[in-house]
PDB file of C-alpha atoms in Angstrom:
ATOM      1  CA  MET S   1       0.000   0.000   0.000  1.00 36.00           C
ATOM      2  CA  SER S   2       1.251   3.438  -0.827  1.00 33.00           C
ATOM      3  CA  ASP S   3       2.208   6.016   1.774  1.00 34.00           C
ATOM      4  CA  HIS S   4       0.636   9.391   1.015  1.00 34.00           C
ATOM      5  CA  ARG S   5       2.268  11.236   3.897  1.00 33.00           C
ATOM      6  CA  ALA S   6       5.463  13.129   3.236  1.00 35.00           C
ATOM      7  CA  GLY S   7       6.630  13.418   6.791  1.00 38.00           C
ATOM      8  CA  GLY S   8       5.716  13.648  10.428  1.00 39.00           C
ATOM      9  CA  LYS S   9       5.124  11.014  13.071  1.00 39.00           C
ATOM     10  CA  GLY S  10       6.163   7.529  12.120  1.00 44.00           C
ATOM     11  CA  MET S  11       8.803   8.512   9.574  1.00 43.00           C
ATOM     12  CA  LYS S  12      12.110   6.702   9.543  1.00 44.00           C
ATOM     13  CA  ALA S  13      15.367   8.419   8.655  1.00 43.00           C
ATOM     14  CA  ASP S  14      15.187   7.110   5.087  1.00 47.00           C
ATOM     15  CA  GLY S  15      11.774   8.743   4.564  1.00 45.00           C
ATOM     16  CA  ILE S  16       9.773   5.509   4.692  1.00 43.00           C
ATOM     17  CA  SER S  17       6.885   5.386   7.174  1.00 47.00           C
ATOM     18  CA  ASP S  18       6.976   2.648   9.801  1.00 57.00           C
ATOM     19  CA  GLU S  19       3.223   3.024  10.397  1.00 65.00           C
ATOM     20  CA  PRO S  20       0.536   1.284   8.341  1.00 70.00           C
ATOM     21  CA  VAL S  21      -1.333   3.595   5.995  1.00 79.00           C
ATOM     22  CA  MET S  22      -4.880   3.208   4.725  1.00 87.00           C
ATOM     23  CA  GLU S  23      -5.996   5.682   2.074  1.00 91.00           C
ATOM     24  CA  ARG S  24      -9.395   4.317   1.019  1.00 93.00           C
ATOM     25  CA  VAL S  25     -11.796   1.992   2.814  1.00 95.00           C
ATOM     26  CA  LEU S  26     -15.320   0.709   2.175  1.00 96.00           C
ATOM     27  CA  ILE S  27     -17.659  -0.025   5.101  1.00 96.00           C
ATOM     28  CA  ILE S  28     -20.552  -2.378   4.298  1.00 95.00           C
ATOM     29  CA  ASP S  29     -23.184  -2.452   7.032  1.00 94.00           C
ATOM     30  CA  ASP S  30     -26.939  -1.869   6.999  1.00 92.00           C
ATOM     31  CA  HIS S  31     -26.910  -0.079  10.376  1.00 92.00           C
ATOM     32  CA  PRO S  32     -26.050   3.662  10.089  1.00 92.00           C
ATOM     33  CA  LEU S  33     -24.911   3.840  13.720  1.00 91.00           C
ATOM     34  CA  VAL S  34     -22.429   1.022  13.176  1.00 91.00           C
ATOM     35  CA  ARG S  35     -21.093   2.693  10.043  1.00 93.00           C
ATOM     36  CA  ASP S  36     -20.761   5.959  11.948  1.00 94.00           C
ATOM     37  CA  GLY S  37     -18.837   4.211  14.724  1.00 92.00           C
ATOM     38  CA  LEU S  38     -16.437   2.509  12.322  1.00 93.00           C
ATOM     39  CA  ARG S  39     -16.046   5.728  10.343  1.00 94.00           C
ATOM     40  CA  SER S  40     -15.072   7.546  13.544  1.00 93.00           C
ATOM     41  CA  VAL S  41     -12.467   4.925  14.452  1.00 92.00           C
ATOM     42  CA  ILE S  42     -10.957   4.953  10.972  1.00 93.00           C
ATOM     43  CA  ALA S  43     -10.955   8.751  10.647  1.00 92.00           C
ATOM     44  CA  VAL S  44      -9.041   9.128  13.912  1.00 89.00           C
ATOM     45  CA  THR S  45      -6.664   6.242  13.255  1.00 88.00           C
ATOM     46  CA  PHE S  46      -5.799   6.807   9.592  1.00 90.00           C
ATOM     47  CA  ASP S  47      -5.283  10.473   8.807  1.00 88.00           C
ATOM     48  CA  GLY S  48      -6.647  11.532   5.421  1.00 90.00           C
ATOM     49  CA  CYS S  49      -8.352   8.203   4.697  1.00 93.00           C
ATOM     50  CA  ASP S  50     -11.254   8.368   2.212  1.00 94.00           C
ATOM     51  CA  ILE S  51     -14.149   6.443   3.749  1.00 95.00           C
ATOM     52  CA  PHE S  52     -16.968   5.046   1.606  1.00 96.00           C
ATOM     53  CA  GLU S  53     -20.134   3.415   2.927  1.00 96.00           C
ATOM     54  CA  ALA S  54     -22.698   0.934   1.627  1.00 95.00           C
ATOM     55  CA  ALA S  55     -25.820  -0.445   3.286  1.00 93.00           C
ATOM     56  CA  GLY S  56     -25.780  -3.663   1.272  1.00 92.00           C
ATOM     57  CA  LEU S  57     -23.749  -5.799  -1.099  1.00 93.00           C
ATOM     58  CA  ASP S  58     -25.321  -4.474  -4.309  1.00 93.00           C
ATOM     59  CA  GLU S  59     -24.539  -0.901  -3.287  1.00 94.00           C
ATOM     60  CA  ALA S  60     -21.015  -1.969  -2.323  1.00 95.00           C
ATOM     61  CA  LEU S  61     -20.406  -3.637  -5.682  1.00 95.00           C
ATOM     62  CA  ALA S  62     -21.597  -0.501  -7.456  1.00 95.00           C
ATOM     63  CA  THR S  63     -19.154   1.569  -5.386  1.00 95.00           C
ATOM     64  CA  LEU S  64     -16.291  -0.810  -6.124  1.00 94.00           C
ATOM     65  CA  ALA S  65     -17.098  -0.671  -9.832  1.00 93.00           C
ATOM     66  CA  ASP S  66     -17.168   3.133  -9.787  1.00 92.00           C
ATOM     67  CA  GLN S  67     -14.144   3.695  -7.536  1.00 88.00           C
ATOM     68  CA  SER S  68     -10.723   2.044  -7.368  1.00 86.00           C
ATOM     69  CA  ASN S  69      -7.624   1.587  -5.231  1.00 89.00           C
ATOM     70  CA  PHE S  70      -9.390   0.516  -2.059  1.00 93.00           C
ATOM     71  CA  ASP S  71      -7.093  -0.676   0.710  1.00 92.00           C
ATOM     72  CA  LEU S  72      -9.687  -2.482   2.813  1.00 94.00           C
ATOM     73  CA  ILE S  73     -13.322  -3.578   3.030  1.00 95.00           C
ATOM     74  CA  LEU S  74     -15.135  -3.923   6.346  1.00 96.00           C
ATOM     75  CA  LEU S  75     -18.052  -6.287   5.764  1.00 95.00           C
ATOM     76  CA  ASP S  76     -20.834  -6.915   8.265  1.00 93.00           C
ATOM     77  CA  LEU S  77     -21.615 -10.608   8.642  1.00 88.00           C
ATOM     78  CA  ASN S  78     -25.390 -10.081   8.582  1.00 86.00           C
ATOM     79  CA  ILE S  79     -26.586  -7.705   5.889  1.00 88.00           C
ATOM     80  CA  PRO S  80     -30.055  -8.160   4.332  1.00 82.00           C
ATOM     81  CA  ASP S  81     -29.022  -9.038   0.780  1.00 78.00           C
ATOM     82  CA  VAL S  82     -26.345 -11.561   1.751  1.00 84.00           C
ATOM     83  CA  LYS S  83     -26.584 -15.089   3.064  1.00 81.00           C
ATOM     84  CA  ARG S  84     -23.960 -15.777   5.705  1.00 80.00           C
ATOM     85  CA  LEU S  85     -20.493 -15.773   4.058  1.00 89.00           C
ATOM     86  CA  ASP S  86     -21.657 -15.495   0.442  1.00 91.00           C
ATOM     87  CA  GLY S  87     -20.797 -11.789   0.352  1.00 92.00           C
ATOM     88  CA  LEU S  88     -17.262 -12.486   1.510  1.00 93.00           C
ATOM     89  CA  LYS S  89     -16.831 -15.252  -1.046  1.00 92.00           C
ATOM     90  CA  LEU S  90     -18.107 -13.042  -3.873  1.00 93.00           C
ATOM     91  CA  LEU S  91     -15.824 -10.157  -2.933  1.00 94.00           C
ATOM     92  CA  ARG S  92     -12.823 -12.471  -2.639  1.00 92.00           C
ATOM     93  CA  GLU S  93     -13.633 -13.910  -6.060  1.00 91.00           C
ATOM     94  CA  ARG S  94     -13.978 -10.537  -7.772  1.00 92.00           C
ATOM     95  CA  TYR S  95     -11.271  -8.668  -5.841  1.00 91.00           C
ATOM     96  CA  PRO S  96      -8.778 -11.339  -4.737  1.00 88.00           C
ATOM     97  CA  ILE S  97      -6.046  -8.927  -3.610  1.00 88.00           C
ATOM     98  CA  LEU S  98      -8.380  -6.630  -1.652  1.00 91.00           C
ATOM     99  CA  PRO S  99      -8.449  -7.493   2.091  1.00 92.00           C
ATOM    100  CA  VAL S 100     -11.935  -8.080   3.499  1.00 94.00           C
ATOM    101  CA  VAL S 101     -12.448  -7.979   7.260  1.00 94.00           C
ATOM    102  CA  MET S 102     -15.657  -9.424   8.679  1.00 93.00           C
ATOM    103  CA  VAL S 103     -17.441  -7.404  11.352  1.00 93.00           C
ATOM    104  CA  SER S 104     -20.142  -8.953  13.505  1.00 88.00           C
ATOM    105  CA  GLY S 105     -22.239  -8.245  16.576  1.00 82.00           C
ATOM    106  CA  ALA S 106     -22.108 -11.932  17.480  1.00 75.00           C
ATOM    107  CA  PHE S 107     -18.937 -13.876  18.214  1.00 74.00           C
ATOM    108  CA  ASP S 108     -19.220 -17.490  17.100  1.00 76.00           C
ATOM    109  CA  ARG S 109     -15.891 -19.290  16.903  1.00 77.00           C
ATOM    110  CA  THR S 110     -17.143 -21.601  14.188  1.00 78.00           C
ATOM    111  CA  VAL S 111     -18.189 -18.653  12.014  1.00 82.00           C
ATOM    112  CA  VAL S 112     -14.841 -16.961  12.657  1.00 85.00           C
ATOM    113  CA  ARG S 113     -12.960 -20.058  11.506  1.00 83.00           C
ATOM    114  CA  GLU S 114     -15.209 -20.415   8.442  1.00 85.00           C
ATOM    115  CA  ALA S 115     -14.729 -16.748   7.550  1.00 88.00           C
ATOM    116  CA  LEU S 116     -10.949 -17.009   7.783  1.00 86.00           C
ATOM    117  CA  ALA S 117     -11.031 -20.230   5.761  1.00 86.00           C
ATOM    118  CA  ALA S 118     -13.101 -18.420   3.106  1.00 88.00           C
ATOM    119  CA  GLY S 119     -10.418 -15.762   2.749  1.00 90.00           C
ATOM    120  CA  ALA S 120     -11.278 -13.078   5.287  1.00 91.00           C
ATOM    121  CA  ALA S 121      -8.308 -10.969   6.346  1.00 91.00           C
ATOM    122  CA  GLY S 122      -9.707 -10.770   9.853  1.00 90.00           C
ATOM    123  CA  PHE S 123     -12.770 -10.926  12.064  1.00 92.00           C
ATOM    124  CA  ILE S 124     -13.710  -8.032  14.348  1.00 91.00           C
ATOM    125  CA  PRO S 125     -16.527  -8.420  16.905  1.00 88.00           C
ATOM    126  CA  LYS S 126     -18.442  -5.153  17.321  1.00 85.00           C
ATOM    127  CA  SER S 127     -18.164  -5.613  21.082  1.00 84.00           C
ATOM    128  CA  MET S 128     -14.406  -5.069  20.958  1.00 86.00           C
ATOM    129  CA  LYS S 129     -13.002  -1.972  22.621  1.00 88.00           C
ATOM    130  CA  ARG S 130     -12.076   0.916  20.361  1.00 89.00           C
ATOM    131  CA  SER S 131      -8.364   0.424  21.053  1.00 89.00           C
ATOM    132  CA  ALA S 132      -8.621  -3.244  20.107  1.00 89.00           C
ATOM    133  CA  ILE S 133     -10.381  -2.390  16.835  1.00 91.00           C
ATOM    134  CA  VAL S 134      -7.621   0.108  16.057  1.00 90.00           C
ATOM    135  CA  ASP S 135      -5.001  -2.554  16.725  1.00 90.00           C
ATOM    136  CA  ALA S 136      -6.866  -5.034  14.513  1.00 91.00           C
ATOM    137  CA  LEU S 137      -7.057  -2.560  11.624  1.00 91.00           C
ATOM    138  CA  HIS S 138      -3.363  -1.719  11.947  1.00 90.00           C
ATOM    139  CA  ARG S 139      -2.486  -5.400  11.781  1.00 89.00           C
ATOM    140  CA  VAL S 140      -4.626  -6.085   8.717  1.00 90.00           C
ATOM    141  CA  VAL S 141      -3.358  -3.016   6.835  1.00 88.00           C
ATOM    142  CA  SER S 142       0.177  -4.160   7.685  1.00 87.00           C
ATOM    143  CA  GLY S 143      -0.546  -7.434   5.910  1.00 86.00           C
ATOM    144  CA  GLU S 144      -1.435  -9.663   8.855  1.00 87.00           C
ATOM    145  CA  ILE S 145      -4.501 -11.837   9.364  1.00 87.00           C
ATOM    146  CA  TYR S 146      -6.355 -10.676  12.464  1.00 89.00           C
ATOM    147  CA  MET S 147      -8.005 -13.276  14.648  1.00 83.00           C
ATOM    148  CA  PRO S 148      -9.514 -12.368  18.051  1.00 77.00           C
ATOM    149  CA  ASP S 149      -7.565 -13.798  20.978  1.00 72.00           C
ATOM    150  CA  ALA S 150     -10.755 -15.377  22.321  1.00 56.00           C
ATOM    151  CA  ILE S 151     -10.907 -17.703  19.317  1.00 54.00           C
ATOM    152  CA  GLY S 152      -8.660 -20.138  21.121  1.00 50.00           C
ATOM    153  CA  GLU S 153     -10.725 -20.217  24.289  1.00 51.00           C
ATOM    154  CA  THR S 154     -13.250 -22.932  25.038  1.00 51.00           C
ATOM    155  CA  ASP S 155     -16.829 -21.849  24.382  1.00 57.00           C
ATOM    156  CA  PRO S 156     -19.569 -24.364  25.282  1.00 61.00           C
ATOM    157  CA  GLU S 157     -22.157 -22.565  23.132  1.00 66.00           C
ATOM    158  CA  SER S 158     -19.889 -22.583  20.089  1.00 67.00           C
ATOM    159  CA  GLU S 159     -19.071 -26.254  20.631  1.00 71.00           C
ATOM    160  CA  GLU S 160     -22.785 -27.043  20.806  1.00 80.00           C
ATOM    161  CA  ASN S 161     -23.378 -25.188  17.539  1.00 80.00           C
ATOM    162  CA  GLU S 162     -20.633 -27.229  15.908  1.00 79.00           C
ATOM    163  CA  SER S 163     -22.316 -30.372  17.201  1.00 83.00           C
ATOM    164  CA  ILE S 164     -25.651 -29.251  15.720  1.00 88.00           C
ATOM    165  CA  ARG S 165     -24.055 -28.554  12.338  1.00 86.00           C
ATOM    166  CA  ALA S 166     -22.384 -31.965  12.409  1.00 87.00           C
ATOM    167  CA  ARG S 167     -25.741 -33.625  13.070  1.00 90.00           C
ATOM    168  CA  ILE S 168     -27.367 -31.707  10.228  1.00 91.00           C
ATOM    169  CA  ASP S 169     -24.471 -32.653   7.954  1.00 90.00           C
ATOM    170  CA  SER S 170     -25.243 -36.316   8.697  1.00 91.00           C
ATOM    171  CA  LEU S 171     -28.658 -35.979   7.047  1.00 92.00           C
ATOM    172  CA  THR S 172     -29.180 -37.350   3.563  1.00 93.00           C
ATOM    173  CA  PRO S 173     -29.944 -34.867   0.765  1.00 92.00           C
ATOM    174  CA  GLN S 174     -33.632 -35.846   0.912  1.00 93.00           C
ATOM    175  CA  GLN S 175     -33.723 -35.361   4.674  1.00 93.00           C
ATOM    176  CA  ARG S 176     -32.101 -31.939   4.351  1.00 93.00           C
ATOM    177  CA  ILE S 177     -34.799 -30.937   1.883  1.00 94.00           C
ATOM    178  CA  VAL S 178     -37.513 -32.075   4.286  1.00 95.00           C
ATOM    179  CA  LEU S 179     -35.815 -30.228   7.154  1.00 95.00           C
ATOM    180  CA  THR S 180     -35.777 -27.092   5.011  1.00 94.00           C
ATOM    181  CA  HIS S 181     -39.522 -27.425   4.543  1.00 95.00           C
ATOM    182  CA  LEU S 182     -39.959 -27.890   8.296  1.00 94.00           C
ATOM    183  CA  VAL S 183     -37.944 -24.731   8.947  1.00 93.00           C
ATOM    184  CA  HIS S 184     -40.253 -22.883   6.570  1.00 92.00           C
ATOM    185  CA  GLY S 185     -43.271 -24.045   8.558  1.00 92.00           C
ATOM    186  CA  ARG S 186     -44.632 -26.571   6.074  1.00 93.00           C
ATOM    187  CA  LEU S 187     -46.926 -29.363   7.275  1.00 93.00           C
ATOM    188  CA  ASN S 188     -46.372 -33.008   6.313  1.00 93.00           C
ATOM    189  CA  LYS S 189     -49.275 -32.858   3.852  1.00 93.00           C
ATOM    190  CA  GLN S 190     -47.823 -29.761   2.202  1.00 94.00           C
ATOM    191  CA  ILE S 191     -44.345 -31.281   2.039  1.00 94.00           C
ATOM    192  CA  ALA S 192     -45.737 -34.440   0.439  1.00 94.00           C
ATOM    193  CA  HIS S 193     -47.504 -32.338  -2.178  1.00 94.00           C
ATOM    194  CA  ASP S 194     -44.475 -30.130  -2.872  1.00 93.00           C
ATOM    195  CA  LEU S 195     -42.109 -33.089  -3.231  1.00 93.00           C
ATOM    196  CA  SER S 196     -44.614 -35.360  -4.987  1.00 93.00           C
ATOM    197  CA  VAL S 197     -44.128 -38.148  -2.465  1.00 93.00           C
ATOM    198  CA  SER S 198     -46.454 -39.985  -0.103  1.00 93.00           C
ATOM    199  CA  MET S 199     -47.281 -38.924   3.438  1.00 93.00           C
ATOM    200  CA  THR S 200     -45.662 -42.155   4.610  1.00 93.00           C
ATOM    201  CA  THR S 201     -42.374 -41.157   2.963  1.00 94.00           C
ATOM    202  CA  VAL S 202     -42.464 -37.685   4.533  1.00 94.00           C
ATOM    203  CA  LYS S 203     -43.198 -39.139   7.981  1.00 93.00           C
ATOM    204  CA  ALA S 204     -40.287 -41.558   7.571  1.00 94.00           C
ATOM    205  CA  HIS S 205     -37.950 -38.689   6.683  1.00 94.00           C
ATOM    206  CA  VAL S 206     -39.168 -36.608   9.630  1.00 93.00           C
ATOM    207  CA  SER S 207     -38.636 -39.534  12.023  1.00 92.00           C
ATOM    208  CA  ALA S 208     -35.102 -40.034  10.678  1.00 93.00           C
ATOM    209  CA  ILE S 209     -34.379 -36.311  11.046  1.00 93.00           C
ATOM    210  CA  LEU S 210     -35.536 -36.287  14.671  1.00 93.00           C
ATOM    211  CA  LEU S 211     -33.389 -39.340  15.398  1.00 92.00           C
ATOM    212  CA  LYS S 212     -30.253 -37.901  13.812  1.00 92.00           C
ATOM    213  CA  LEU S 213     -30.716 -34.508  15.456  1.00 92.00           C
ATOM    214  CA  ASN S 214     -31.393 -36.229  18.782  1.00 89.00           C
ATOM    215  CA  VAL S 215     -34.659 -34.361  19.386  1.00 88.00           C
ATOM    216  CA  PHE S 216     -38.211 -35.492  20.106  1.00 88.00           C
ATOM    217  CA  SER S 217     -40.321 -33.112  18.031  1.00 88.00           C
ATOM    218  CA  ARG S 218     -40.277 -31.214  14.773  1.00 90.00           C
ATOM    219  CA  THR S 219     -40.398 -27.969  16.772  1.00 91.00           C
ATOM    220  CA  GLN S 220     -37.141 -28.883  18.505  1.00 90.00           C
ATOM    221  CA  ALA S 221     -35.614 -29.765  15.128  1.00 92.00           C
ATOM    222  CA  VAL S 222     -36.581 -26.350  13.741  1.00 92.00           C
ATOM    223  CA  ILE S 223     -35.148 -24.596  16.812  1.00 91.00           C
ATOM    224  CA  LEU S 224     -31.796 -26.350  16.314  1.00 91.00           C
ATOM    225  CA  ALA S 225     -31.794 -25.590  12.584  1.00 91.00           C
ATOM    226  CA  ASN S 226     -32.552 -21.914  13.216  1.00 90.00           C
ATOM    227  CA  ARG S 227     -29.842 -21.759  15.868  1.00 86.00           C
ATOM    228  CA  VAL S 228     -27.184 -22.462  13.231  1.00 85.00           C
ATOM    229  CA  GLN S 229     -29.049 -20.551  10.491  1.00 83.00           C
ATOM    230  CA  PHE S 230     -29.734 -23.633   8.395  1.00 87.00           C
ATOM    231  CA  ASP S 231     -31.965 -22.992   5.401  1.00 77.00           C
ATOM    232  CA  GLY S 232     -31.093 -25.873   3.133  1.00 74.00           C
ATOM    233  CA  GLU S 233     -28.541 -24.005   1.011  1.00 61.00           C
ATOM    234  CA  ASP S 234     -25.440 -24.474   3.212  1.00 51.00           C
TER     235      ASP S 234
END
């Protein structure tokens, strides 16, 4: 990344800055208050940085097509027009050398690992202190991959979510389709009609789903599926 400052704090004797510089950043988040908070942190941390904002992925892609030379993208994990990590994957595909840092109000270790595996340059929980966010941004702009220290700690809730995903992964393709219908509130009769199968077949699939998910009712199965944001397209 280029250094647009000609002197001042952080300059070495040879004229090369020893501080990371960010000249242009794009914040993608559907909450104006969150964008304002991130804008404030960036404006104070990186002097002269041009800060662009987008409330969704389509708006962000339009900005990226219209502008150039971005140093960093801050992408909210949950924006309305994006399913889970699809936005990250699309940005990494179209702009492979542009660092994308995920930002999220929730801290799920499994999601963090999946985001990093999908090419994220870092993962910043919104609950982090301002100083920690500054440190994370400095590291990413310096070329590092930022991972919250807490990622290595044991988290019973995260471990349970991983267990739920593993159980869902054990379902057959047909069972996953039926579970998707259950999540969408469909009754057995409706599922049978939609899939052009008998009620007996649907009931057999539902029974197998309950057994594999280790639950006793379709309501419990839906609760588990919603807990890990399963919608049949994972």
